[in-house]
Amino acid sequence: MIKAIILFCSLTLPAIVFAGNDSGSNRTIPAEVKSFVERGTRLLAWERADLNGDNKDDYIIVLEKEKKQPSDPDMESGQRPLLIVTRNSNGRLEVVKRNDKIVYCSQCGGMMGDPFVGVTVGRKTFTVEHYGGSAWRWSNSFTFNYSRIDNTWQLVEVKEESFHAGDPEGGESRRYTPPRDFGKIDIANFDPDTWKKRRKSK
């Protein structure tokens, strides 16, 4: 699905800006979200949902670290922290999980530019999506669900696609799920570059 949507956009709307990349600027940002924008960062994306099943609104917040000087080298690692912010019993928001690796850097998409498509959220679940490449395109998505037993969000699905721009229907698609492909992976420990090394041996 992501391949079809993005291919259509790239062919018909070359100037499109994906919602996930500027969701923080196209909508009115709640004041309670602004308080989590750390010094030296800007708000890249935010989404609201009941992330832990307690019938209270929580947030996924993605920040982007800013260069101190325009001439500073691009940040390839840790540029875009993802925060899971939930509401406690008193109604106060607090950061309960953080991952500095899951959202790719702004220069990590190859010729396609910024690879961050966005974050989609639902009750007790969220998905981070990327898309990039040049003639050969690639996309991936990482889905996490909330575990009441472990009181955290764990990886439940990874999707990967690759195809040539001239033959979008001739590509490859892979889907990985636990426990067949990997064990428990906490959002705080997830690394998109190494999760496959934790896959279970067949």
Backbone as a printed PyTorch tensor [residue, N CA C, xyz], in Angstrom:
tensor([[[  0.8170,  -1.2070,   0.0000],
         [  0.0000,   0.0000,   0.0000],
         [  0.8510,   1.2580,   0.0000]],

        [[  1.8540,   1.3020,   0.8570],
         [  2.6910,   2.5000,   0.9030],
         [  3.3840,   2.7380,  -0.4240]],

        [[  3.7650,   1.6330,  -1.1230],
         [  4.4190,   1.7700,  -2.4110],
         [  3.4920,   2.4130,  -3.4210]],

        [[  2.2380,   1.9590,  -3.4550],
         [  1.2890,   2.4920,  -4.4160],
         [  0.9880,   3.9570,  -4.1600]],

        [[  0.8060,   4.3110,  -2.9030],
         [  0.4910,   5.6950,  -2.5580],
         [  1.6370,   6.6210,  -2.9010]],

        [[  2.8440,   6.2370,  -2.5120],
         [  3.9860,   7.1130,  -2.7340],
         [  4.3440,   7.1920,  -4.2030]],

        [[  4.1910,   6.0830,  -4.9460],
         [  4.4570,   6.1330,  -6.3750],
         [  3.5010,   7.0940,  -7.0530]],

        [[  2.2100,   7.0530,  -6.6860],
         [  1.2380,   7.9710,  -7.2610],
         [  1.6120,   9.4080,  -6.9660]],

        [[  1.9950,   9.6640,  -5.7180],
         [  2.3640,  11.0250,  -5.3440],
         [  3.5910,  11.5050,  -6.0980]],

        [[  4.5810,  10.6140,  -6.2680],
         [  5.8170,  11.0290,  -6.9240],
         [  5.6060,  11.2930,  -8.4010]],

        [[  4.6030,  10.6540,  -9.0050],
         [  4.3450,  10.8430, -10.4270],
         [  3.4250,  12.0190, -10.6990]],

        [[  2.4920,  12.2790,  -9.7900],
         [  1.4780,  13.2970, -10.0550],
         [  1.6580,  14.5750,  -9.2660]],

        [[  2.3110,  14.4710,  -8.1150],
         [  2.4810,  15.6420,  -7.2580],
         [  3.9300,  15.7530,  -6.8230]],

        [[  4.8210,  16.1160,  -7.7250],
         [  6.2370,  16.1410,  -7.3740],
         [  6.5880,  17.0970,  -6.2640]],

        [[  5.7480,  18.0760,  -6.0090],
         [  6.0710,  19.0550,  -4.9640],
         [  5.4120,  18.7260,  -3.6340]],

        [[  4.8150,  17.5350,  -3.5600],
         [  4.0680,  17.1930,  -2.3480],
         [  4.9760,  17.1470,  -1.1280]],

        [[  4.4520,  17.5300,  -0.0090],
         [  5.1380,  17.3830,   1.2720],
         [  4.3220,  16.4050,   2.0890]],

        [[  4.9200,  15.2930,   2.4860],
         [  4.1890,  14.2880,   3.2350],
         [  3.7740,  14.8360,   4.5870]],

        [[  2.5600,  14.4600,   4.9940],
         [  2.0000,  14.9930,   6.2330],
         [  2.8760,  14.6870,   7.4310]],

        [[  3.4770,  13.4970,   7.4230],
         [  4.2960,  13.1220,   8.5640],
         [  5.4980,  14.0160,   8.7530]],

        [[  5.9400,  14.6740,   7.6850],
         [  7.1430,  15.4830,   7.7860],
         [  6.8890,  16.8780,   8.3210]],

        [[  5.6520,  17.3310,   8.3010],
         [  5.3980,  18.6690,   8.8240],
         [  4.0840,  18.7300,   9.5720]],

        [[  3.6970,  17.5910,  10.1510],
         [  2.4340,  17.5800,  10.8840],
         [  2.4690,  18.5320,  12.0590]],

        [[  3.6730,  18.8640,  12.5370],
         [  3.7630,  19.8010,  13.6380],
         [  3.5170,  21.2290,  13.2250]],

        [[  3.6140,  21.5440,  11.9190],
         [  3.4610,  22.9200,  11.4740],
         [  2.1360,  23.1680,  10.7740]],

        [[  1.4790,  22.1370,  10.2630],
         [  0.2320,  22.3080,   9.5340],
         [ -0.9890,  22.2880,  10.4430]],

        [[ -0.8360,  21.9010,  11.6680],
         [ -1.9480,  21.8510,  12.6070],
         [ -1.6210,  22.7160,  13.8130]],

        [[ -2.6560,  23.0680,  14.5420],
         [ -2.4410,  23.8180,  15.7760],
         [ -1.7970,  22.9030,  16.8050]],

        [[ -0.6320,  23.2840,  17.2610],
         [  0.1080,  22.4480,  18.2010],
         [ -0.4200,  22.6810,  19.6130]],

        [[ -0.8820,  21.6280,  20.2850],
         [ -1.3490,  21.8080,  21.6590],
         [ -0.2370,  22.3460,  22.5530]],

        [[ -0.6020,  23.2000,  23.4750],
         [  0.3910,  23.7720,  24.3850],
         [  1.1130,  22.6880,  25.1690]],

        [[  0.4000,  21.6170,  25.5090],
         [  1.0240,  20.5530,  26.2880],
         [  2.0530,  19.7750,  25.4770]],

        [[  1.9590,  19.8450,  24.1570],
         [  2.9740,  19.2270,  23.3050],
         [  4.2140,  20.1100,  23.2240]],

        [[  3.9950,  21.4090,  23.1240],
         [  5.1190,  22.3510,  23.0070],
         [  6.0980,  22.2240,  24.1690]],

        [[  5.5850,  21.8630,  25.3220],
         [  6.4520,  21.7840,  26.4990],
         [  7.4760,  20.6590,  26.4010]],

        [[  7.2930,  19.7440,  25.4470],
         [  8.2270,  18.6320,  25.2890],
         [  9.2390,  18.8600,  24.1660]],

        [[  9.1840,  20.0210,  23.5430],
         [ 10.1690,  20.3510,  22.5110],
         [ 11.4490,  20.7980,  23.2060]],

        [[ 12.4570,  19.9740,  23.1170],
         [ 13.7000,  20.2270,  23.8420],
         [ 14.4930,  21.3660,  23.2080]],

        [[ 15.2990,  21.9890,  24.0140],
         [ 16.1440,  23.0680,  23.5230],
         [ 17.0810,  22.5340,  22.4360]],

        [[ 17.2020,  23.2890,  21.3470],
         [ 18.0510,  22.8710,  20.2410],
         [ 17.3780,  21.9310,  19.2730]],

        [[ 16.0480,  21.7380,  19.4290],
         [ 15.2980,  20.8850,  18.5130],
         [ 14.0730,  21.6300,  18.0040]],

        [[ 13.4730,  21.0780,  16.9690],
         [ 12.1860,  21.5720,  16.4870],
         [ 11.2160,  20.4070,  16.4410]],

        [[  9.9310,  20.7170,  16.4710],
         [  8.9000,  19.6840,  16.4230],
         [  8.7210,  19.2290,  14.9820]],

        [[  9.0350,  17.9740,  14.7190],
         [  8.9190,  17.4350,  13.3700],
         [  7.5480,  16.8270,  13.1210]],

        [[  7.0200,  16.0930,  14.1020],
         [  5.7090,  15.4510,  13.9490],
         [  5.1220,  15.1580,  15.3210]],

        [[  3.8030,  15.1290,  15.3680],
         [  3.1280,  14.7220,  16.6010],
         [  1.7930,  14.0950,  16.2420]],

        [[  1.4150,  13.0770,  16.9980],
         [  0.1340,  12.4020,  16.8070],
         [ -0.4570,  12.0820,  18.1700]],

        [[ -1.7900,  12.1260,  18.2310],
         [ -2.4850,  11.9050,  19.5030],
         [ -3.3330,  10.6390,  19.4210]],

        [[ -3.2610,   9.8110,  20.4590],
         [ -4.0700,   8.5940,  20.5370],
         [ -3.9760,   8.0390,  21.9550]],

        [[ -4.8500,   7.0910,  22.2540],
         [ -4.7690,   6.3780,  23.5310],
         [ -3.7540,   5.2540,  23.3470]],

        [[ -2.5180,   5.5340,  23.6530],
         [ -1.4310,   4.6100,  23.3200],
         [ -1.2840,   3.4410,  24.2830]],

        [[ -1.8490,   3.5480,  25.4790],
         [ -1.7030,   2.4580,  26.4520],
         [ -3.0320,   1.8900,  26.9470]],

        [[ -4.1210,   2.2510,  26.2860],
         [ -5.4020,   1.6300,  26.5790],
         [ -6.0630,   2.0500,  27.8690]],

        [[ -5.7270,   3.2400,  28.3910],
         [ -6.3450,   3.6910,  29.6410],
         [ -7.4240,   4.7470,  29.4040]],

        [[ -7.8260,   4.9000,  28.1350],
         [ -8.8750,   5.8490,  27.7400],
         [ -8.4900,   7.3070,  27.9730]],

        [[ -7.1970,   7.5840,  27.9280],
         [ -6.6940,   8.9550,  28.0310],
         [ -5.8440,   9.2640,  26.8060]],

        [[ -5.8830,  10.5170,  26.3780],
         [ -5.0970,  10.9240,  25.2170],
         [ -3.6110,  10.9940,  25.5510]],

        [[ -2.8200,  10.3320,  24.7210],
         [ -1.3690,  10.3600,  24.8350],
         [ -0.7950,  10.9080,  23.5280]],

        [[  0.5320,  11.0010,  23.4400],
         [  1.1540,  11.5580,  22.2380],
         [  2.3850,  10.7650,  21.8150]],

        [[  2.5570,  10.6820,  20.5030],
         [  3.8480,  10.3590,  19.9100],
         [  4.4180,  11.6820,  19.4200]],

        [[  5.6280,  11.9980,  19.8200],
         [  6.2750,  13.2470,  19.4230],
         [  7.6170,  12.9170,  18.7760]],

        [[  7.8580,  13.4980,  17.6080],
         [  9.1490,  13.3430,  16.9340],
         [  9.8110,  14.7110,  16.8630]],

        [[ 11.0030,  14.7990,  17.3900],
         [ 11.7780,  16.0340,  17.3680],
         [ 12.8990,  15.9210,  16.3410]],

        [[ 13.4380,  17.0570,  15.9590],
         [ 14.6080,  17.0630,  15.0790],
         [ 15.6460,  18.0170,  15.6460]],

        [[ 16.8330,  17.4880,  15.8920],
         [ 17.9150,  18.3170,  16.4070],
         [ 18.3930,  19.2740,  15.3200]],

        [[ 18.6070,  20.5190,  15.6930],
         [ 19.0290,  21.5350,  14.7380],
         [ 20.5350,  21.7470,  14.8130]],

        [[ 21.1220,  22.0700,  13.6730],
         [ 22.5520,  22.3580,  13.6400],
         [ 22.8250,  23.6620,  14.3840]],

        [[ 23.9470,  23.6970,  15.0910],
         [ 24.3410,  24.9410,  15.7440],
         [ 24.8110,  25.9590,  14.7140]],

        [[ 25.4570,  25.4590,  13.6520],
         [ 25.9260,  26.3030,  12.5590],
         [ 25.5350,  25.6420,  11.2410]],

        [[ 25.1300,  26.4290,  10.2250],
         [ 24.7610,  25.8420,   8.9330],
         [ 25.8630,  24.9830,   8.3280]],

        [[ 27.1020,  25.3080,   8.6560],
         [ 28.2350,  24.5760,   8.0940],
         [ 28.5300,  23.2690,   8.8270]],

        [[ 27.8290,  23.0260,   9.9280],
         [ 28.0470,  21.7860,  10.6680],
         [ 27.6650,  20.5860,   9.8070]],

        [[ 28.3560,  19.4560,   9.9570],
         [ 28.0260,  18.2670,   9.1610],
         [ 26.6300,  17.7510,   9.4870]],

        [[ 26.0270,  17.0690,   8.5070],
         [ 24.7110,  16.4850,   8.7190],
         [ 24.7820,  15.4120,   9.8020]],

        [[ 23.7220,  15.3180,  10.5710],
         [ 23.6420,  14.3020,  11.6130],
         [ 23.0260,  13.0390,  11.0280]],

        [[ 23.7700,  11.9560,  11.0400],
         [ 23.2780,  10.7030,  10.4910],
         [ 22.7370,   9.7700,  11.5660]],

        [[ 23.0080,  10.0830,  12.8130],
         [ 22.5530,   9.2330,  13.9060],
         [ 22.0150,  10.0910,  15.0420]],

        [[ 20.8790,   9.6960,  15.5780],
         [ 20.3170,  10.3920,  16.7260],
         [ 19.7550,  11.7630,  16.4340]],

        [[ 19.4860,  12.0630,  15.1610],
         [ 18.9860,  13.3930,  14.8140],
         [ 17.5320,  13.5890,  15.2160]],

        [[ 16.7600,  12.4980,  15.2210],
         [ 15.3120,  12.6280,  15.3790],
         [ 14.7670,  11.7400,  16.4970]],

        [[ 14.7990,  12.2020,  17.7190],
         [ 14.2570,  11.4170,  18.8280],
         [ 12.7410,  11.2530,  18.7150]],

        [[ 12.2730,  10.0560,  19.0210],
         [ 10.8380,   9.7880,  19.1200],
         [ 10.5010,   9.6170,  20.5900]],

        [[  9.5050,  10.3600,  21.0400],
         [  9.0750,  10.3170,  22.4340],
         [  7.6730,   9.7380,  22.5310]],

        [[  7.4760,   8.8530,  23.4870],
         [  6.1290,   8.4030,  23.8330],
         [  5.7560,   9.1060,  25.1240]],

        [[  4.7130,   9.9130,  25.0370],
         [  4.2990,  10.7510,  26.1660],
         [  2.9010,  10.3200,  26.5840]],

        [[  2.7660,   9.8140,  27.7970],
         [  1.4690,   9.3380,  28.2660],
         [  0.9920,  10.1500,  29.4650]],

        [[ -0.2990,  10.0070,  29.7340],
         [ -0.9260,  10.7670,  30.8160],
         [ -1.0310,   9.8830,  32.0550]],

        [[ -0.5190,  10.3700,  33.1720],
         [ -0.5610,   9.5660,  34.3950],
         [ -1.9230,   9.6840,  35.0780]],

        [[ -2.0430,   9.0860,  36.2460],
         [ -3.3330,   9.0560,  36.9430],
         [ -3.8190,  10.4420,  37.3380]],

        [[ -2.9100,  11.4010,  37.4260],
         [ -3.2740,  12.7790,  37.7580],
         [ -3.5580,  13.6270,  36.5240]],

        [[ -3.4710,  12.9920,  35.3440],
         [ -3.7300,  13.7170,  34.1090],
         [ -2.5260,  14.4580,  33.5730]],

        [[ -1.3940,  14.2980,  34.2240],
         [ -0.1820,  14.9960,  33.8000],
         [  0.5900,  14.1590,  32.7810]],

        [[  1.0740,  14.8120,  31.7300],
         [  1.8390,  14.1170,  30.7050],
         [  3.2890,  13.9350,  31.1320]],

        [[  3.8480,  12.7890,  30.7740],
         [  5.2490,  12.5240,  31.0600],
         [  5.8280,  11.5960,  29.9990]],

        [[  7.1130,  11.7770,  29.7050],
         [  7.8040,  10.9150,  28.7480],
         [  8.0720,   9.5720,  29.4200]],

        [[  7.5480,   8.5030,  28.8200],
         [  7.7460,   7.1750,  29.4010],
         [  8.6890,   6.3210,  28.5620]],

        [[  8.8550,   6.6530,  27.2920],
         [  9.7800,   5.9240,  26.4270],
         [ 10.3940,   6.8920,  25.4240]],

        [[ 11.6280,   6.5820,  25.0420],
         [ 12.3340,   7.4040,  24.0620],
         [ 13.1880,   6.4920,  23.1840]],

        [[ 13.2290,   6.8320,  21.8900],
         [ 14.1080,   6.1180,  20.9670],
         [ 14.7280,   7.1320,  20.0170]],

        [[ 16.0510,   7.1790,  19.9710],
         [ 16.7640,   8.1520,  19.1410],
         [ 17.1730,   7.5970,  17.7860]],

        [[ 16.7760,   6.3540,  17.4890],
         [ 17.2520,   5.7080,  16.2620],
         [ 16.1590,   5.3550,  15.2610]],

        [[ 14.9340,   5.1670,  15.7040],
         [ 13.9040,   4.6110,  14.8350],
         [ 13.5530,   5.5170,  13.6640]],

        [[ 13.5690,   6.8270,  13.8600],
         [ 13.2440,   7.7620,  12.7730],
         [ 14.5290,   8.1240,  12.0380]],

        [[ 14.5490,   7.8570,  10.7360],
         [ 15.7520,   8.0860,   9.9410],
         [ 16.0960,   9.5680,   9.8420]],

        [[ 17.3620,   9.8400,   9.5960],
         [ 17.8220,  11.2240,   9.4910],
         [ 17.3170,  11.8820,   8.2120]],

        [[ 17.3790,  13.1880,   8.1620],
         [ 16.8370,  13.9500,   7.0320],
         [ 17.5900,  13.7090,   5.7370]],

        [[ 18.8130,  13.1960,   5.8060],
         [ 19.6250,  12.9410,   4.6200],
         [ 19.7490,  11.4500,   4.3140]],

        [[ 18.9430,  10.6350,   4.9520],
         [ 19.0900,   9.1820,   4.8260],
         [ 18.2250,   8.5610,   3.7320]],

        [[ 17.5920,   9.3800,   2.9070],
         [ 16.6920,   8.8410,   1.8990],
         [ 17.2540,   8.7660,   0.5040]],

        [[ 18.5510,   9.0600,   0.3410],
         [ 19.1310,   9.0240,  -0.9940],
         [ 18.6140,  10.1610,  -1.8600]],

        [[ 18.4470,   9.8980,  -3.1390],
         [ 18.0110,  10.9200,  -4.0910],
         [ 16.5940,  11.4120,  -3.8120]],

        [[ 15.8070,  10.6180,  -3.1010],
         [ 14.4310,  11.0020,  -2.8050],
         [ 14.3510,  12.0200,  -1.6700]],

        [[ 15.4730,  12.3050,  -1.0380],
         [ 15.4660,  13.2980,   0.0310],
         [ 15.0760,  12.7060,   1.3680]],

        [[ 14.3740,  13.4930,   2.1570],
         [ 13.9820,  13.0860,   3.5070],
         [ 13.1250,  11.8170,   3.4430]],

        [[ 13.5380,  10.7300,   4.0960],
         [ 12.7920,   9.4760,   3.9960],
         [ 11.6350,   9.3240,   4.9770]],

        [[ 11.4920,  10.2380,   5.9140],
         [ 10.4660,  10.0890,   6.9460],
         [  9.0940,  10.4030,   6.3730]],

        [[  8.2660,   9.3740,   6.2520],
         [  6.8990,   9.5420,   5.7520],
         [  5.9830,  10.0280,   6.8630]],

        [[  6.1120,   9.4370,   8.0410],
         [  5.2850,   9.8760,   9.1540],
         [  5.0400,   8.7780,  10.1660]],

        [[  4.2170,   9.1100,  11.1440],
         [  3.8100,   8.1680,  12.1860],
         [  2.2970,   8.0570,  12.1460]],

        [[  1.7930,   6.8400,  12.0930],
         [  0.3570,   6.6110,  12.2090],
         [  0.0940,   5.9840,  13.5740]],

        [[ -1.0070,   6.3640,  14.1940],
         [ -1.2900,   5.9120,  15.5520],
         [ -2.7060,   5.3710,  15.6610]],

        [[ -2.9220,   4.5570,  16.6610],
         [ -4.2340,   4.0300,  16.9880],
         [ -4.2410,   3.6420,  18.4520]],

        [[ -5.3360,   3.0710,  18.8930],
         [ -5.4120,   2.6410,  20.2880],
         [ -4.3850,   1.5390,  20.5450]],

        [[ -3.4240,   1.8050,  21.4080],
         [ -2.3890,   0.8650,  21.8320],
         [ -1.4370,   0.4630,  20.7120]],

        [[ -1.3080,   1.2960,  19.6770],
         [ -0.4200,   0.9400,  18.5730],
         [  0.0820,   2.1750,  17.8430]],

        [[  1.2460,   2.0600,  17.2210],
         [  1.7410,   3.1060,  16.3310],
         [  2.7150,   2.4960,  15.3250]],

        [[  2.8540,   3.1740,  14.1780],
         [  3.7210,   2.7120,  13.0980],
         [  4.5510,   3.8700,  12.5830]],

        [[  5.8440,   3.6330,  12.4030],
         [  6.7600,   4.6140,  11.8220],
         [  7.0980,   4.1580,  10.4110]],

        [[  6.9520,   5.0740,   9.4280],
         [  7.1460,   4.7080,   8.0260],
         [  8.2310,   5.5550,   7.3630]],

        [[  8.9840,   4.9040,   6.4580],
         [ 10.0260,   5.5730,   5.6760],
         [  9.9240,   5.1710,   4.2050]],

        [[ 10.4780,   6.0270,   3.3540],
         [ 10.5100,   5.7480,   1.9170],
         [ 11.6740,   6.5090,   1.3090]],

        [[ 12.4580,   5.8390,   0.4550],
         [ 13.6010,   6.5240,  -0.1400],
         [ 14.1590,   5.7820,  -1.3290]],

        [[ 15.3730,   6.1870,  -1.7320],
         [ 16.0370,   5.5610,  -2.8590],
         [ 16.1960,   6.5040,  -4.0290]],

        [[ 16.5100,   5.9450,  -5.1910],
         [ 16.6300,   6.7150,  -6.4330],
         [ 15.8780,   5.9430,  -7.5000]],

        [[ 16.5810,   5.3720,  -8.4800],
         [ 15.8840,   4.5190,  -9.4450],
         [ 15.3280,   3.2890,  -8.7310]],

        [[ 16.1330,   2.7400,  -7.8430],
         [ 15.6440,   1.6740,  -6.9760],
         [ 15.0660,   2.2980,  -5.7140]],

        [[ 13.8000,   2.0460,  -5.4710],
         [ 13.1080,   2.6200,  -4.3240],
         [ 12.9800,   1.5790,  -3.2080]],

        [[ 12.8820,   2.0700,  -2.0060],
         [ 12.6700,   1.1870,  -0.8660],
         [ 11.7110,   1.8510,   0.1160]],

        [[ 11.0660,   1.0440,   0.9070],
         [ 10.2160,   1.5660,   1.9800],
         [ 10.2310,   0.5670,   3.1280]],

        [[  9.9600,   1.0670,   4.3140],
         [  9.8050,   0.1720,   5.4520],
         [  8.8350,   0.7800,   6.4490]],

        [[  8.3000,  -0.0710,   7.2840],
         [  7.4330,   0.3850,   8.3710],
         [  7.6710,  -0.4980,   9.5820]],

        [[  7.6550,   0.1370,  10.7410],
         [  7.8760,  -0.5580,  12.0130],
         [  6.6600,  -0.3190,  12.9020]],

        [[  5.9730,  -1.3960,  13.2720],
         [  4.7570,  -1.2840,  14.0760],
         [  4.9880,  -1.8360,  15.4830]],

        [[  4.5370,  -1.0610,  16.4600],
         [  4.6670,  -1.4360,  17.8720],
         [  3.2830,  -1.4450,  18.5200]],

        [[  3.0300,  -2.4450,  19.3370],
         [  1.7950,  -2.5270,  20.1120],
         [  2.1100,  -2.4660,  21.6020]],

        [[  1.1580,  -1.9460,  22.3440],
         [  1.3310,  -1.8520,  23.7950],
         [  1.0700,  -3.1960,  24.4550]],

        [[  1.9680,  -3.5940,  25.3500],
         [  1.8000,  -4.8030,  26.1510],
         [  1.4290,  -4.4000,  27.5740]],

        [[  0.2300,  -4.7730,  27.9930],
         [ -0.1870,  -4.4500,  29.3580],
         [  0.6610,  -5.2130,  30.3740]],

        [[  1.0320,  -6.4390,  30.0370],
         [  1.8200,  -7.2570,  30.9590],
         [  3.1910,  -6.6360,  31.2090]],

        [[  3.8440,  -6.2010,  30.1350],
         [  5.1910,  -5.6400,  30.2560],
         [  5.1960,  -4.1210,  30.3940]],

        [[  4.0170,  -3.5110,  30.2540],
         [  3.8810,  -2.0570,  30.3870],
         [  4.8470,  -1.3120,  29.4680]],

        [[  4.8540,  -1.7190,  28.2130],
         [  5.7030,  -1.0570,  27.2240],
         [  5.1830,  -1.3690,  25.8250]],

        [[  5.8260,  -0.7770,  24.8290],
         [  5.4520,  -1.0010,  23.4330],
         [  6.5040,  -1.8840,  22.7930]],

        [[  6.0420,  -2.9540,  22.1440],
         [  6.9510,  -3.9420,  21.5840],
         [  6.7240,  -4.1020,  20.0870]],

        [[  7.8050,  -4.4070,  19.3860],
         [  7.7480,  -4.5780,  17.9370],
         [  6.8780,  -5.7750,  17.5810]],

        [[  5.8700,  -5.5430,  16.7250],
         [  4.9730,  -6.6250,  16.3270],
         [  4.9760,  -6.8610,  14.8230]],

        [[  5.5450,  -5.9320,  14.0590],
         [  5.5680,  -6.1370,  12.6090],
         [  6.5850,  -5.2120,  11.9500]],

        [[  7.3280,  -5.7600,  10.9970],
         [  8.2000,  -4.9730,  10.1320],
         [  7.8400,  -5.3090,   8.6940]],

        [[  7.6250,  -4.2840,   7.8870],
         [  7.3810,  -4.4740,   6.4600],
         [  8.4860,  -3.7870,   5.6770]],

        [[  8.9830,  -4.4660,   4.6600],
         [ 10.0140,  -3.9050,   3.7920],
         [  9.6210,  -4.1290,   2.3380]],

        [[  9.7970,  -3.1070,   1.5240],
         [  9.5230,  -3.2170,   0.0960],
         [ 10.6600,  -2.5870,  -0.6900]],

        [[ 10.9190,  -3.1360,  -1.8590],
         [ 11.8850,  -2.5380,  -2.7760],
         [ 11.3970,  -2.7740,  -4.1980]],

        [[ 11.6180,  -1.7980,  -5.0580],
         [ 11.1720,  -1.9220,  -6.4430],
         [ 11.8890,  -0.8870,  -7.2850]],

        [[ 11.9050,  -1.1180,  -8.5920],
         [ 12.4850,  -0.1500,  -9.5160],
         [ 11.3960,   0.8140,  -9.9530]],

        [[ 11.7380,   2.0860, -10.0390],
         [ 10.7390,   3.1000, -10.3880],
         [ 10.0890,   2.8150, -11.7290]],

        [[ 10.8180,   2.1660, -12.6300],
         [ 10.2590,   1.8500, -13.9400],
         [  9.4030,   0.6060, -13.9480]],

        [[  9.4060,  -0.1570, -12.8600],
         [  8.6330,  -1.3980, -12.7800],
         [  8.1370,  -1.5920, -11.3510]],

        [[  7.2340,  -0.7260, -10.9000],
         [  6.8010,  -0.7680,  -9.4940],
         [  6.1010,  -2.0550,  -9.0920]],

        [[  5.5450,  -2.7860, -10.0610],
         [  4.8440,  -4.0230,  -9.7240],
         [  5.7910,  -5.2170,  -9.6650]],

        [[  7.0370,  -5.0080, -10.0580],
         [  7.9810,  -6.1180, -10.0870],
         [  8.9200,  -6.1550,  -8.9020]],

        [[  8.5560,  -5.4930,  -7.8370],
         [  9.4350,  -5.4190,  -6.6790],
         [  9.2790,  -6.5800,  -5.7240]],

        [[  9.9140,  -6.4440,  -4.5790],
         [  9.8660,  -7.4650,  -3.5440],
         [  9.2530,  -6.8890,  -2.2710]],

        [[  8.5440,  -7.7370,  -1.5630],
         [  7.9070,  -7.3210,  -0.3180],
         [  8.1440,  -8.3890,   0.7420]],

        [[  8.5220,  -7.9510,   1.9340],
         [  8.7540,  -8.8840,   3.0360],
         [  8.0360,  -8.3880,   4.2920]],

        [[  7.5650,  -9.3400,   5.0760],
         [  6.8740,  -9.0200,   6.3220],
         [  7.4320,  -9.9100,   7.4250]],

        [[  7.8040,  -9.2950,   8.5390],
         [  8.3820, -10.0230,   9.6660],
         [  7.5060,  -9.8160,  10.9040]],

        [[  7.2420, -10.9040,  11.6230],
         [  6.4180, -10.8290,  12.8320],
         [  6.9820, -11.7680,  13.9020]],

        [[  6.6900, -11.4710,  15.1750],
         [  7.0910, -12.3970,  16.2430],
         [  6.0100, -13.4620,  16.4410]],

        [[  6.3250, -14.5870,  17.0350],
         [  7.6700, -15.0100,  17.4690],
         [  8.4600, -15.7030,  16.3690]],

        [[  7.8700, -15.7940,  15.1820],
         [  8.5420, -16.5100,  14.0910],
         [  9.8760, -15.8710,  13.7220]],

        [[  9.8980, -14.5410,  13.6450],
         [ 11.0720, -13.8500,  13.1090],
         [ 11.9320, -13.1590,  14.1610]],

        [[ 11.3560, -12.8300,  15.2910],
         [ 12.1330, -12.1810,  16.3540],
         [ 11.3780, -12.2930,  17.6700]],

        [[ 12.1020, -12.0750,  18.7620],
         [ 11.4860, -12.1220,  20.0790],
         [ 11.0080, -10.7510,  20.5080]],

        [[ 10.9100, -10.5350,  21.7970],
         [ 10.4450,  -9.2500,  22.3150],
         [ 11.4940,  -8.1700,  22.0770]],

        [[ 11.0660,  -7.0790,  21.4560],
         [ 11.9410,  -5.9270,  21.2600],
         [ 11.2010,  -4.6880,  21.7410]],

        [[ 11.6960,  -4.0960,  22.7900],
         [ 11.1040,  -2.8980,  23.3800],
         [ 11.4120,  -1.6880,  22.5040]],

        [[ 10.4720,  -0.7690,  22.4140],
         [ 10.6790,   0.4330,  21.6120],
         [ 11.9340,   1.1840,  22.0410]],

        [[ 12.2310,   1.1950,  23.3220],
         [ 13.4070,   1.9270,  23.8030],
         [ 14.7090,   1.3090,  23.3180]],

        [[ 14.6730,   0.0120,  23.0010],
         [ 15.8810,  -0.7000,  22.5830],
         [ 15.9340,  -0.9640,  21.0840]],

        [[ 14.9080,  -0.5620,  20.3640],
         [ 14.8460,  -0.8890,  18.9390],
         [ 15.8600,  -0.0920,  18.1360]],

        [[ 16.5710,  -0.7950,  17.2490],
         [ 17.5270,  -0.1770,  16.3350],
         [ 17.2220,  -0.6940,  14.9360]],

        [[ 16.8100,   0.1690,  14.0060],
         [ 16.4560,  -0.2930,  12.6620],
         [ 17.6180,  -0.9160,  11.9050]],

        [[ 18.8390,  -0.6710,  12.3590],
         [ 20.0090,  -1.2310,  11.6810],
         [ 20.4210,  -2.5960,  12.2140]],

        [[ 19.9250,  -2.9590,  13.3820],
         [ 20.4090,  -4.2060,  13.9910],
         [ 19.3050,  -5.1750,  14.4070]],

        [[ 18.0300,  -4.8190,  14.2520],
         [ 16.9780,  -5.6950,  14.7560],
         [ 17.0140,  -7.0740,  14.0970]],

        [[ 17.4620,  -7.1380,  12.8290],
         [ 17.5040,  -8.4290,  12.1460],
         [ 18.5090,  -9.3770,  12.7870]],

        [[ 19.5220,  -8.8180,  13.4190],
         [ 20.5080,  -9.6620,  14.0870],
         [ 19.8950, -10.3680,  15.2840]],

        [[ 18.7490,  -9.8660,  15.7240],
         [ 18.0780, -10.4740,  16.8730],
         [ 16.9930, -11.4430,  16.4320]],

        [[ 16.9210, -11.6770,  15.1220],
         [ 15.9340, -12.6230,  14.6180],
         [ 16.2510, -14.0220,  15.1180]],

        [[ 15.2080, -14.7660,  15.3660],
         [ 15.3990, -16.1220,  15.8710],
         [ 15.9170, -17.0190,  14.7580]],

        [[ 16.8160, -17.9190,  15.1080],
         [ 17.3150, -18.8760,  14.1240],
         [ 16.2150, -19.8640,  13.8150]],

        [[ 16.1460, -20.2330,  12.5460],
         [ 15.0920, -21.1510,  12.1180],
         [ 15.3630, -22.5490,  12.6660]]])
